[in-house]
PDB file of C-alpha atoms in Angstrom:
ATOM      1  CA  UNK A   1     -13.968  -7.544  21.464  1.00  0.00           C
ATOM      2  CA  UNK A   2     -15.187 -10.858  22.310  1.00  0.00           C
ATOM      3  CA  UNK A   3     -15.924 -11.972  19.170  1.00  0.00           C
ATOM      4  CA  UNK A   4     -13.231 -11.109  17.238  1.00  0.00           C
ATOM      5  CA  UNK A   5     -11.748 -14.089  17.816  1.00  0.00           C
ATOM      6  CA  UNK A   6     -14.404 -15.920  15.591  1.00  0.00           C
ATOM      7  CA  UNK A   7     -14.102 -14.847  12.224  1.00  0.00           C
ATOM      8  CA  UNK A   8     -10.102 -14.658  12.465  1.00  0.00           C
ATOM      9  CA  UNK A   9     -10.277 -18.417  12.958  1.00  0.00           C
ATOM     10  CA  UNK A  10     -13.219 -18.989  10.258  1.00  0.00           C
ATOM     11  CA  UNK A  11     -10.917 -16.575   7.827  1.00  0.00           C
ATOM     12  CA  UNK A  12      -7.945 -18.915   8.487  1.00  0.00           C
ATOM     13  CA  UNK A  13      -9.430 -21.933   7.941  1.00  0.00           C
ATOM     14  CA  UNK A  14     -10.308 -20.888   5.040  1.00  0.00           C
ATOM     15  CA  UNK A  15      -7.226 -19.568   3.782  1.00  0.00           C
ATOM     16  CA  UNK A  16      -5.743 -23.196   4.882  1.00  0.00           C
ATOM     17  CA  UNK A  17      -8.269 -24.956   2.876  1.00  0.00           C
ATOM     18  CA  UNK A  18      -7.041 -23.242   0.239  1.00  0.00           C
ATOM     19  CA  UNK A  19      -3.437 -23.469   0.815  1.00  0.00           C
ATOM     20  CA  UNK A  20      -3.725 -27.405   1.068  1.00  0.00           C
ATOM     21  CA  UNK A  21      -5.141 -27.082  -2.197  1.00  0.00           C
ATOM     22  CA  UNK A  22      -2.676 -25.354  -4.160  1.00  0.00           C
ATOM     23  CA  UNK A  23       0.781 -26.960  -2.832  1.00  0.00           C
ATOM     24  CA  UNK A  24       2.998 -25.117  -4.988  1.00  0.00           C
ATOM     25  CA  UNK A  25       6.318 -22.888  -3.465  1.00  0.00           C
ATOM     26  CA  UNK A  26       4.721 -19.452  -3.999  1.00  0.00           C
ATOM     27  CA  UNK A  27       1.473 -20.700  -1.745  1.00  0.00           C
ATOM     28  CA  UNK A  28       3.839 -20.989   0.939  1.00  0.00           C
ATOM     29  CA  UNK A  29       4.984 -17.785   0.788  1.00  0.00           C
ATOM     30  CA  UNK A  30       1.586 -16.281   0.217  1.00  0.00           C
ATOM     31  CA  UNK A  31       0.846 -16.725   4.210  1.00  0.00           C
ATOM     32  CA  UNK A  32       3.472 -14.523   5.807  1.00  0.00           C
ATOM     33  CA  UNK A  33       3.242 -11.189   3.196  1.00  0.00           C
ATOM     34  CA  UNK A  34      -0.368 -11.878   3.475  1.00  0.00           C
ATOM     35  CA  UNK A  35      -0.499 -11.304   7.497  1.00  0.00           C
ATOM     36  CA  UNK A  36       2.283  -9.238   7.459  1.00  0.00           C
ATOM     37  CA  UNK A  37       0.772  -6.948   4.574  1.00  0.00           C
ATOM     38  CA  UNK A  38      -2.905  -6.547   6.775  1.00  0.00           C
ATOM     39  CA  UNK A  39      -1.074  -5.545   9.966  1.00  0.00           C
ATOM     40  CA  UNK A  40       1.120  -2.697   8.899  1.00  0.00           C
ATOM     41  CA  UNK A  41      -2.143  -2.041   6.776  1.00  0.00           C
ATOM     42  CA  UNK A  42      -4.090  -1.990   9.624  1.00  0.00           C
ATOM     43  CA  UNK A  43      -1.735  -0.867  12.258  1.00  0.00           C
ATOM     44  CA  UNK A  44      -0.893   2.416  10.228  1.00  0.00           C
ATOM     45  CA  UNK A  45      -3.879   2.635   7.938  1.00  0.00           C
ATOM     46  CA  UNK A  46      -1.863   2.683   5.224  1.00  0.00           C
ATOM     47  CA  UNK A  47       0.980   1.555   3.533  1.00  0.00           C
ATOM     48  CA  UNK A  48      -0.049  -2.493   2.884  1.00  0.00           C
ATOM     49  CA  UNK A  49       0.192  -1.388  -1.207  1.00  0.00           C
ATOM     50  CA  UNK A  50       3.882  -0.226  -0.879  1.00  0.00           C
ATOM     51  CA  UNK A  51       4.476  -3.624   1.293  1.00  0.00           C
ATOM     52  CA  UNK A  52       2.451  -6.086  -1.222  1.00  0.00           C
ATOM     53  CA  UNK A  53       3.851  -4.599  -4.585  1.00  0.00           C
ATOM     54  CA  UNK A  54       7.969  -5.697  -3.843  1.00  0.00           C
ATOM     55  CA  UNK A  55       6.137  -8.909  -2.262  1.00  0.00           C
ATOM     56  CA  UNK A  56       4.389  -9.155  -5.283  1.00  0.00           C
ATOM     57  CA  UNK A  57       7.726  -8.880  -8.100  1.00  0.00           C
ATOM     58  CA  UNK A  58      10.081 -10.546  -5.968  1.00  0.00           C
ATOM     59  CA  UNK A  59       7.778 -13.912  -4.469  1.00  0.00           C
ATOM     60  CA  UNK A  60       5.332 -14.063  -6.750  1.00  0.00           C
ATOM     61  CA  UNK A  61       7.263 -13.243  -9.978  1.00  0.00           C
ATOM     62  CA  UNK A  62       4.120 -10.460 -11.241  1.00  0.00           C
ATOM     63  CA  UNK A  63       5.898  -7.637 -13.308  1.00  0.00           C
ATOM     64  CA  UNK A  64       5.787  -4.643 -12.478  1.00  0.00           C
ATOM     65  CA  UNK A  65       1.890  -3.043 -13.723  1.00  0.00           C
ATOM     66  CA  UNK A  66       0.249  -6.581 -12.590  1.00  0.00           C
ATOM     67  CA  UNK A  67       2.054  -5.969  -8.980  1.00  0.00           C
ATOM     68  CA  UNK A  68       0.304  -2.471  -8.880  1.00  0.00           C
ATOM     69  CA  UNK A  69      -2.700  -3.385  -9.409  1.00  0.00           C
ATOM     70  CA  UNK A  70      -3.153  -7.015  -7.824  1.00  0.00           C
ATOM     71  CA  UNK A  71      -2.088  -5.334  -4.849  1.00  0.00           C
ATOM     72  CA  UNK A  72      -4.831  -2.930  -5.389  1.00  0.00           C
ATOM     73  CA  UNK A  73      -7.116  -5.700  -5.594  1.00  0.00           C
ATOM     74  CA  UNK A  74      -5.822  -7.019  -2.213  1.00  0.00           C
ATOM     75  CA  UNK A  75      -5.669  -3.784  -0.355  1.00  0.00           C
ATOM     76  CA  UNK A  76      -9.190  -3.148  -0.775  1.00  0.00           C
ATOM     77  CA  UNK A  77     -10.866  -6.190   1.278  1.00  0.00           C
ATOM     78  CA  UNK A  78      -8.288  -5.313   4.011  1.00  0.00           C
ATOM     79  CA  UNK A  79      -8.954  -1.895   4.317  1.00  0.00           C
ATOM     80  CA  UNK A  80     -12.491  -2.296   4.143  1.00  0.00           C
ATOM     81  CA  UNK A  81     -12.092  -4.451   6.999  1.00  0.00           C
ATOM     82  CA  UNK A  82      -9.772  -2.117   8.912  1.00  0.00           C
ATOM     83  CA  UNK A  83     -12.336   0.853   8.112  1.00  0.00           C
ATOM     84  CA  UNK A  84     -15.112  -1.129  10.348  1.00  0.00           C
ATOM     85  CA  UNK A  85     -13.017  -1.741  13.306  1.00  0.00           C
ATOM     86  CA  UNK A  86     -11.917   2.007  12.963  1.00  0.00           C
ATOM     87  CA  UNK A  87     -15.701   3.246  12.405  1.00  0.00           C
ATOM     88  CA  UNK A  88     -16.415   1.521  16.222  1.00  0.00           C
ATOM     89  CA  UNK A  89     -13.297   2.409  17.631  1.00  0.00           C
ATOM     90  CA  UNK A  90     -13.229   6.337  16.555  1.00  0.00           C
ATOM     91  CA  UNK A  91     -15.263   9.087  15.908  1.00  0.00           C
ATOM     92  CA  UNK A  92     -15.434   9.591  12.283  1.00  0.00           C
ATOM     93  CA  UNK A  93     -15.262  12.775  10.843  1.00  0.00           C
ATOM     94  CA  UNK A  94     -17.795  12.180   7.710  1.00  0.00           C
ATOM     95  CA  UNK A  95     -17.385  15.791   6.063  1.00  0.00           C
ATOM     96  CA  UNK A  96     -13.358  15.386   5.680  1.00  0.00           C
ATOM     97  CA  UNK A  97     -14.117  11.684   4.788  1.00  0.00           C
ATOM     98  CA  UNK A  98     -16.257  12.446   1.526  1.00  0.00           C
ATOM     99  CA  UNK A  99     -14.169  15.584   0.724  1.00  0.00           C
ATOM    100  CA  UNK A 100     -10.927  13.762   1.068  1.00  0.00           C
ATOM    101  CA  UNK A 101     -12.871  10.910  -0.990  1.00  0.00           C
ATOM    102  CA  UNK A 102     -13.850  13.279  -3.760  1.00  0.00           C
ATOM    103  CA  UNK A 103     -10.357  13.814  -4.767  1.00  0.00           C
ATOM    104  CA  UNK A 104      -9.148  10.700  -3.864  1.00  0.00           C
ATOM    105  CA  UNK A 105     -12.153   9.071  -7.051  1.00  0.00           C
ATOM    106  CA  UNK A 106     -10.461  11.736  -9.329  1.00  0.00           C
ATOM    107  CA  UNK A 107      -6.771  11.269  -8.353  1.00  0.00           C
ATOM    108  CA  UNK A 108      -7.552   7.017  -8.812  1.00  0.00           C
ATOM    109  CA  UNK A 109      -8.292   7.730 -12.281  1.00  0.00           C
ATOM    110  CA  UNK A 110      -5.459   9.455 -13.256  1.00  0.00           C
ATOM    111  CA  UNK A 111      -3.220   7.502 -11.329  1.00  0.00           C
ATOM    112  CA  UNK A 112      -4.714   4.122 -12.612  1.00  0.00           C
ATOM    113  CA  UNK A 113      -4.489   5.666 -16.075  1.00  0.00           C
ATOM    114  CA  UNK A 114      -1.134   6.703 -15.531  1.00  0.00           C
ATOM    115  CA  UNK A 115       0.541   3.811 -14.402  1.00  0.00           C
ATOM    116  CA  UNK A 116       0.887   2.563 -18.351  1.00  0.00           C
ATOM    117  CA  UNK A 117       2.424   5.313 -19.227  1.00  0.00           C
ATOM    118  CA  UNK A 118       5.015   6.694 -16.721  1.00  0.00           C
ATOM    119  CA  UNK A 119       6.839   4.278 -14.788  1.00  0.00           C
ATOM    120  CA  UNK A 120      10.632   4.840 -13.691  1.00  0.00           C
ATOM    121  CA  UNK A 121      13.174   5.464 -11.419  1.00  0.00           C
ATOM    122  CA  UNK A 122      12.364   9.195 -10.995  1.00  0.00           C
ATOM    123  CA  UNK A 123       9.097   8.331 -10.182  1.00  0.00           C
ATOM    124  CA  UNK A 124      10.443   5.572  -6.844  1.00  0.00           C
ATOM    125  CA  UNK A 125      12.631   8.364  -5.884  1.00  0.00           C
ATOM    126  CA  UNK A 126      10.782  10.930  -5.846  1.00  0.00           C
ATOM    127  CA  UNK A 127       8.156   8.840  -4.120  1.00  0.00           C
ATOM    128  CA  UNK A 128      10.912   7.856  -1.856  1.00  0.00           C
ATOM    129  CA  UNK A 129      12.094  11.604  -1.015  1.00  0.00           C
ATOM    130  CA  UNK A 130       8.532  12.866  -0.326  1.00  0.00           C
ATOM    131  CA  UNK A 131       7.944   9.932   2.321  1.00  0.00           C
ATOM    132  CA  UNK A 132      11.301  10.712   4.383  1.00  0.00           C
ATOM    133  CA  UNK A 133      10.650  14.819   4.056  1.00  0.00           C
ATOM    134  CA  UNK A 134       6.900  13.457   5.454  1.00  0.00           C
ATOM    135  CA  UNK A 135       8.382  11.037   8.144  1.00  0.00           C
ATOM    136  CA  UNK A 136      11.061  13.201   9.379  1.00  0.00           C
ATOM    137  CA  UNK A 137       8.447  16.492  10.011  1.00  0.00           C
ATOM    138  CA  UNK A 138       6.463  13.650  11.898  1.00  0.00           C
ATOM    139  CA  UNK A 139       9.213  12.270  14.279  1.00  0.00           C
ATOM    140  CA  UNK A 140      10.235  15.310  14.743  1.00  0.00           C
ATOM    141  CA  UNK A 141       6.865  18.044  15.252  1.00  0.00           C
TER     142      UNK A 141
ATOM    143  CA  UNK B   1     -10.667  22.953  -0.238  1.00  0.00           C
ATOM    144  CA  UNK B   2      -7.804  21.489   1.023  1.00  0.00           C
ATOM    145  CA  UNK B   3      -9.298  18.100   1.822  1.00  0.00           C
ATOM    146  CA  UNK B   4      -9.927  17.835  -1.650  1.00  0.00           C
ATOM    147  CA  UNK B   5      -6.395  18.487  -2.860  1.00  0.00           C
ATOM    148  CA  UNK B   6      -4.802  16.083  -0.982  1.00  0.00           C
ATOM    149  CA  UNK B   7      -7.382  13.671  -1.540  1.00  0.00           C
ATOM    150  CA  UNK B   8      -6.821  14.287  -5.476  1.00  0.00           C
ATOM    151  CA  UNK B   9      -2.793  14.010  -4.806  1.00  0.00           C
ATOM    152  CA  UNK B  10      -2.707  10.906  -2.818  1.00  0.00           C
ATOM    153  CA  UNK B  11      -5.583   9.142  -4.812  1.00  0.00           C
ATOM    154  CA  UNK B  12      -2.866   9.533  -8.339  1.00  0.00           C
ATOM    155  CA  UNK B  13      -0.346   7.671  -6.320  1.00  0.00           C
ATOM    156  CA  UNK B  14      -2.751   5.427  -4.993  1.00  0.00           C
ATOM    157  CA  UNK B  15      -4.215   4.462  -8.637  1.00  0.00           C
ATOM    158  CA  UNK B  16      -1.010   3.354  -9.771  1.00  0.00           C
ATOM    159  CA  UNK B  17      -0.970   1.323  -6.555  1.00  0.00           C
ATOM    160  CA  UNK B  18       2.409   2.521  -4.740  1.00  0.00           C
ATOM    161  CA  UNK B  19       1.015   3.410  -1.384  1.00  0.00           C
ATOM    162  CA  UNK B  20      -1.495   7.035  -1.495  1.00  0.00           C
ATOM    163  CA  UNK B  21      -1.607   6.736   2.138  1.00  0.00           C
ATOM    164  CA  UNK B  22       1.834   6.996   2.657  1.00  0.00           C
ATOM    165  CA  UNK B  23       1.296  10.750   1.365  1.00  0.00           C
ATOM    166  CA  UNK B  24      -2.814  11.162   2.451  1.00  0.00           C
ATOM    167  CA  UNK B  25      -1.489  10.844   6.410  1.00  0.00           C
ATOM    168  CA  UNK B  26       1.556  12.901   6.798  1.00  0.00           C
ATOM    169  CA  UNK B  27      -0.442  15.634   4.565  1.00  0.00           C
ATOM    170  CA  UNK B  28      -3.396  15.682   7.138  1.00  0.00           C
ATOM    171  CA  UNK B  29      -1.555  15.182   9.973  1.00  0.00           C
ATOM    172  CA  UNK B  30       1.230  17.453   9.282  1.00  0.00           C
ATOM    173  CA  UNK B  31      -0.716  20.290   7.568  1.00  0.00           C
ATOM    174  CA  UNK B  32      -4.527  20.051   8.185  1.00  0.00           C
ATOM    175  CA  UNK B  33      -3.282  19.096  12.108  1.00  0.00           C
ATOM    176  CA  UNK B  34      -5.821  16.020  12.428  1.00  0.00           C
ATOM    177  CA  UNK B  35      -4.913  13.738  15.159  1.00  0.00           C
ATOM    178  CA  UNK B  36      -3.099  10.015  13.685  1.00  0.00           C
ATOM    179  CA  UNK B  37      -5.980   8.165  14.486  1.00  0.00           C
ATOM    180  CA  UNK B  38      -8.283  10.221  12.108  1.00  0.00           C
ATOM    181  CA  UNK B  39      -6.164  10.654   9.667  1.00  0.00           C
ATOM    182  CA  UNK B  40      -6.023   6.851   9.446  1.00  0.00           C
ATOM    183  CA  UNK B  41      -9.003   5.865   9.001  1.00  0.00           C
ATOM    184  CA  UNK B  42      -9.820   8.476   6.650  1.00  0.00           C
ATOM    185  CA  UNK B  43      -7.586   6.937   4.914  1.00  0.00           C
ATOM    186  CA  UNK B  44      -8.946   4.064   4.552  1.00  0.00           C
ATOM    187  CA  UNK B  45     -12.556   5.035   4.038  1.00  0.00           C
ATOM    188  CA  UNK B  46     -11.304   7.028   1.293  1.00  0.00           C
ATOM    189  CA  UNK B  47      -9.067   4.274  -0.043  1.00  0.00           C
ATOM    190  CA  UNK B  48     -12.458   2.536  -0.999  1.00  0.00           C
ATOM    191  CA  UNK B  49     -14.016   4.476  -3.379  1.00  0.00           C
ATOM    192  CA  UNK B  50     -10.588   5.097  -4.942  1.00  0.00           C
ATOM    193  CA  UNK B  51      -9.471   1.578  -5.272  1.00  0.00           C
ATOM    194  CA  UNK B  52     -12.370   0.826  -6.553  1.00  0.00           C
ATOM    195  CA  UNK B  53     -12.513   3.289  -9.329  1.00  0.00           C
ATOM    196  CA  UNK B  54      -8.739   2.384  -9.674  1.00  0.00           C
ATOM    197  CA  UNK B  55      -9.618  -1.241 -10.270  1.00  0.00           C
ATOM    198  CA  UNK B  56     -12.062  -0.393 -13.203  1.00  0.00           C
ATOM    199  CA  UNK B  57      -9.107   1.549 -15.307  1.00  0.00           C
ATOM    200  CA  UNK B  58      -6.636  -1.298 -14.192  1.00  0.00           C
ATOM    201  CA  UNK B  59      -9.595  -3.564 -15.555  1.00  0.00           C
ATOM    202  CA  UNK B  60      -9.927  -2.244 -18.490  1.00  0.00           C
ATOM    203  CA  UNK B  61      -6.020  -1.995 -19.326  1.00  0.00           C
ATOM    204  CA  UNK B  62      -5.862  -6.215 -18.428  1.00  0.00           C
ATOM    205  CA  UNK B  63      -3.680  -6.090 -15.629  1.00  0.00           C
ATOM    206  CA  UNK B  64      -5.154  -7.627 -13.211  1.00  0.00           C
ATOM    207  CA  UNK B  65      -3.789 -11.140 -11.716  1.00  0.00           C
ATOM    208  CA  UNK B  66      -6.530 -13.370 -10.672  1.00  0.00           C
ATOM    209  CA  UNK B  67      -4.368 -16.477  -9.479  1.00  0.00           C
ATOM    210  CA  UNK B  68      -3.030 -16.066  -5.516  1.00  0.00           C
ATOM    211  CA  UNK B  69      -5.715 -13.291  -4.795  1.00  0.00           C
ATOM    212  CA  UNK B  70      -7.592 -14.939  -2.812  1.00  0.00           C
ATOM    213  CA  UNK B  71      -5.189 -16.538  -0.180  1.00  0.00           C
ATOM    214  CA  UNK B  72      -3.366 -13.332  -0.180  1.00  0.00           C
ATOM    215  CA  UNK B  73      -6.578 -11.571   1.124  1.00  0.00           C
ATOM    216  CA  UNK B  74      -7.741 -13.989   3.073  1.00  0.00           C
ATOM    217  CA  UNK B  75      -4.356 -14.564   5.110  1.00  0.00           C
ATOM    218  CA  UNK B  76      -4.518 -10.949   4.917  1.00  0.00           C
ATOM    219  CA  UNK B  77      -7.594 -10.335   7.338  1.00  0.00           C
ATOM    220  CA  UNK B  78      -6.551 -11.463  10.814  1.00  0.00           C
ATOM    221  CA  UNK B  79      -3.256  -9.228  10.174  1.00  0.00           C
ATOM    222  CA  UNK B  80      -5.376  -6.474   9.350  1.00  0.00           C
ATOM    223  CA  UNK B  81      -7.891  -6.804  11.762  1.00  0.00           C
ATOM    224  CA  UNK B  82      -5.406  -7.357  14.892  1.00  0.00           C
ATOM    225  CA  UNK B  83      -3.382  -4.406  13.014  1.00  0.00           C
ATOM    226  CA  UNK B  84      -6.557  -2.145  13.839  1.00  0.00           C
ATOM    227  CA  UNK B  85      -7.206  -3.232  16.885  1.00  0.00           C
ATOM    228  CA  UNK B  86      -4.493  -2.266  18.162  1.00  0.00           C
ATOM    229  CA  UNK B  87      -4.682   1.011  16.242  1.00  0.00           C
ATOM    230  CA  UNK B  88      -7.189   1.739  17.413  1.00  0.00           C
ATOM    231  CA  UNK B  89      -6.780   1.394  21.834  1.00  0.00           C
ATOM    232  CA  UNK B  90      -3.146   2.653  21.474  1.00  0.00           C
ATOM    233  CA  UNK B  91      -1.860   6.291  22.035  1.00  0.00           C
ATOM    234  CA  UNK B  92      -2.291   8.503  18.898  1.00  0.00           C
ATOM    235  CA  UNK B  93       1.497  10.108  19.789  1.00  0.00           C
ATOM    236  CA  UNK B  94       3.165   6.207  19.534  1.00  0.00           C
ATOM    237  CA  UNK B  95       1.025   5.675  17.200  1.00  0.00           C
ATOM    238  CA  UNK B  96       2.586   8.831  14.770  1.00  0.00           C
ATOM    239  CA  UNK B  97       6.161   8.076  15.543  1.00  0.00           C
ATOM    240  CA  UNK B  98       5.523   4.387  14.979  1.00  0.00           C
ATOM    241  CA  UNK B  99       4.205   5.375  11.094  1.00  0.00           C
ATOM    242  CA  UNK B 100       6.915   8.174  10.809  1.00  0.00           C
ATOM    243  CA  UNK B 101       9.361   5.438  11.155  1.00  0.00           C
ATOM    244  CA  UNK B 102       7.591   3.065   8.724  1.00  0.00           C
ATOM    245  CA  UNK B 103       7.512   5.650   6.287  1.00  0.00           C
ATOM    246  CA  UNK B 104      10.865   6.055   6.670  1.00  0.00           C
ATOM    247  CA  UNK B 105      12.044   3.001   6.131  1.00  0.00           C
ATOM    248  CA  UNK B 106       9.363   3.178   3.116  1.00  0.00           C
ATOM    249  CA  UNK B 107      11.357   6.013   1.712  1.00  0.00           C
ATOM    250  CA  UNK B 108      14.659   4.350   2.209  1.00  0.00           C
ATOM    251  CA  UNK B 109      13.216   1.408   0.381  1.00  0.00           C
ATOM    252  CA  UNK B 110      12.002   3.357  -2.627  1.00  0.00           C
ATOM    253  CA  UNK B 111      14.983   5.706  -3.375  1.00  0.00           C
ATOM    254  CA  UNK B 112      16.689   2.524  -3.466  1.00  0.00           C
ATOM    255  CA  UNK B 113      14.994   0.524  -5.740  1.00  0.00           C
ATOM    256  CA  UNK B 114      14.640   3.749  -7.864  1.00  0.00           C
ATOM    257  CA  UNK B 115      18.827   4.263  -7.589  1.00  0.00           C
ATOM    258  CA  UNK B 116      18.752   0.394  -9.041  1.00  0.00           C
ATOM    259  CA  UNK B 117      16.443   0.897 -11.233  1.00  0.00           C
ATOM    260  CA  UNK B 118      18.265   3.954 -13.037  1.00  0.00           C
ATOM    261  CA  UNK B 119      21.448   1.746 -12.482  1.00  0.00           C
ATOM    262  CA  UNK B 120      19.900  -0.960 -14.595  1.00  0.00           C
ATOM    263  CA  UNK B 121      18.757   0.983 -17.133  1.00  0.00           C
ATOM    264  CA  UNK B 122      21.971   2.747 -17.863  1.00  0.00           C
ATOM    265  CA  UNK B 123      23.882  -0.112 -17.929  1.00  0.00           C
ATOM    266  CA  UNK B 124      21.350  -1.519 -20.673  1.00  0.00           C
ATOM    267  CA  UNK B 125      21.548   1.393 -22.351  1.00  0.00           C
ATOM    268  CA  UNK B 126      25.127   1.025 -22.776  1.00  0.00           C
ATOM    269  CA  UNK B 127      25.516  -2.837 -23.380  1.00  0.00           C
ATOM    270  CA  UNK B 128      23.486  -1.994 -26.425  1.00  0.00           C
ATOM    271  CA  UNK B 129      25.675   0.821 -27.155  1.00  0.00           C
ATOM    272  CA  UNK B 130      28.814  -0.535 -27.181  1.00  0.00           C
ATOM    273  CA  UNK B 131      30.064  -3.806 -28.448  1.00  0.00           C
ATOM    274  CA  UNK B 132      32.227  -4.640 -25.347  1.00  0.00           C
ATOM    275  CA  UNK B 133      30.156  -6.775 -22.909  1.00  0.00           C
ATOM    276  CA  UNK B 134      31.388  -5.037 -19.384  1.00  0.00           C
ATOM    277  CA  UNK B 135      31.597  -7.446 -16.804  1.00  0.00           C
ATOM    278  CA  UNK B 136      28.266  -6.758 -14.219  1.00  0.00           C
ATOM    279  CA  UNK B 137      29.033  -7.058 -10.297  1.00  0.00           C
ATOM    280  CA  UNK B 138      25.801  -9.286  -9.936  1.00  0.00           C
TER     281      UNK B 138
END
């Protein structure tokens, strides 16, 4: 616990290094979605990719297939990250982990491959109704 | 068996990059009765291997954004890393009604944008149909 401390501030002066260096508006706005995006990511284990993607389209101006898969490309470090701190925190269950896995590596192709073809409105609210069917049977078990 | 399934289920959603966890969690949790903290981080160790093969397709199909990756993730880590610390000491029953409500407010945002979405492409739809430009509220 001690140390955490150290690599937060190493990380961040990093990322200021880099902020001073691009001085453009969307920089700017790339420090509070970034911090906000890794601590519902981490808090919750999930659910920085739904954050990042509206980020994405509305600060950054990415359309809509760049958004989904930048934020990909962000969610990954993060959770990789997260995943440590969890491993020493928790007892991991490796048999559900690699099963769970196993479909996951399947479902990512077919999603990935997906995403060219079917994007819509049916597809955000039926998203939309599965998490509050999924949210209310948690508040409420 | 199970495991699998909703591994396969939430890794679709997660390849086109709108959130798999947001349906891996509530499945284990809810169904397969694993405790929020689990379910969490098996998550995100399954997340990994996902993403990654995710990445490859998006790779291939050029739609990947290299400029503003790299502050993103790096202004990323301390959120995610004080996220999970505190995941990780607090109580796994706050803990479940604290994500229930974020995925609520999730769902709320989604059936929106999807109600605009449908809004906007109806009214397109129609502005090519008819000659008569109809006067849009914003």
């Amino acid at each position: 616990m001690k140390f955490v401390p150290v690599p937060i501030i190493c990380i961040n002066y990093a990322a200021s290094a880099h902020y001073k260096r691009m001085k453009n508006e969307n920089s700017k706005k790339i420090i509070p979605i970034g911090l906000v995006v890794g601590l519902a990511n981490g808090l919750f284990g999930a659910g920085g990719g739904t954050l990042l993607v509206p980020a994405l389209q509305k600060f950054l101006k990415l359309d809509t297939h760049k958004s989904h898969a930048t934020a990909l490309a962000v969610i990954l470090p993060l959770s990789v990250i997260s995943a440590f701190i969890y491993i020493w925190g928790v007892d991991v269950d490796w048999k559900v982990v690699m099963l769970v896995s196993a479909g996951g590596v399947c479902g990512g192709v077919i999603g990935a491959k997906l995403l060219n073809k079917l994007a819509g409105w049916w597809l955000n609210i039926l998203f939309g109704l599965f998490l509050a069917v999924g949210s209310v049977r948690m508040l409420f078990a | 068996m199970w495991y699998v399934l909703a591994g396969l289920a939430a890794g679709i959603v997660s390849g086109m990059g709108i959130g798999g966890g947001a349906i891996l969690i509530p499945a284990l949790t809810i169904f397969l009765g694993i405790n929020q903290q689990n379910a969490q981080h098996i998550n995100l160790l399954y997340f990994i291997p996902t993403a990654l093969i995710a990445l490859r397709v998006h790779k291939k199909n050029d739609n990947n954004e290299k400029k503003g990756l790299l502050p993103l993730i790096l202004w990323g880590l301390p959120g995610a890393i004080t996220g999970s610390l505190i995941a990780v000491k607090i109580d796994a029953n706050y803990l479940r009604k604290g994500f229930a409500i974020f995925l609520l407010a999730m769902a709320f945002y989604e059936i929106t944008k999807g109600y605009q979405k449908w809004k906007s492409q109806r009214s397109n739809h129609s502005k090519t149909s008819s000659k008569k430009p109809t006067p849009t509220e914003k």
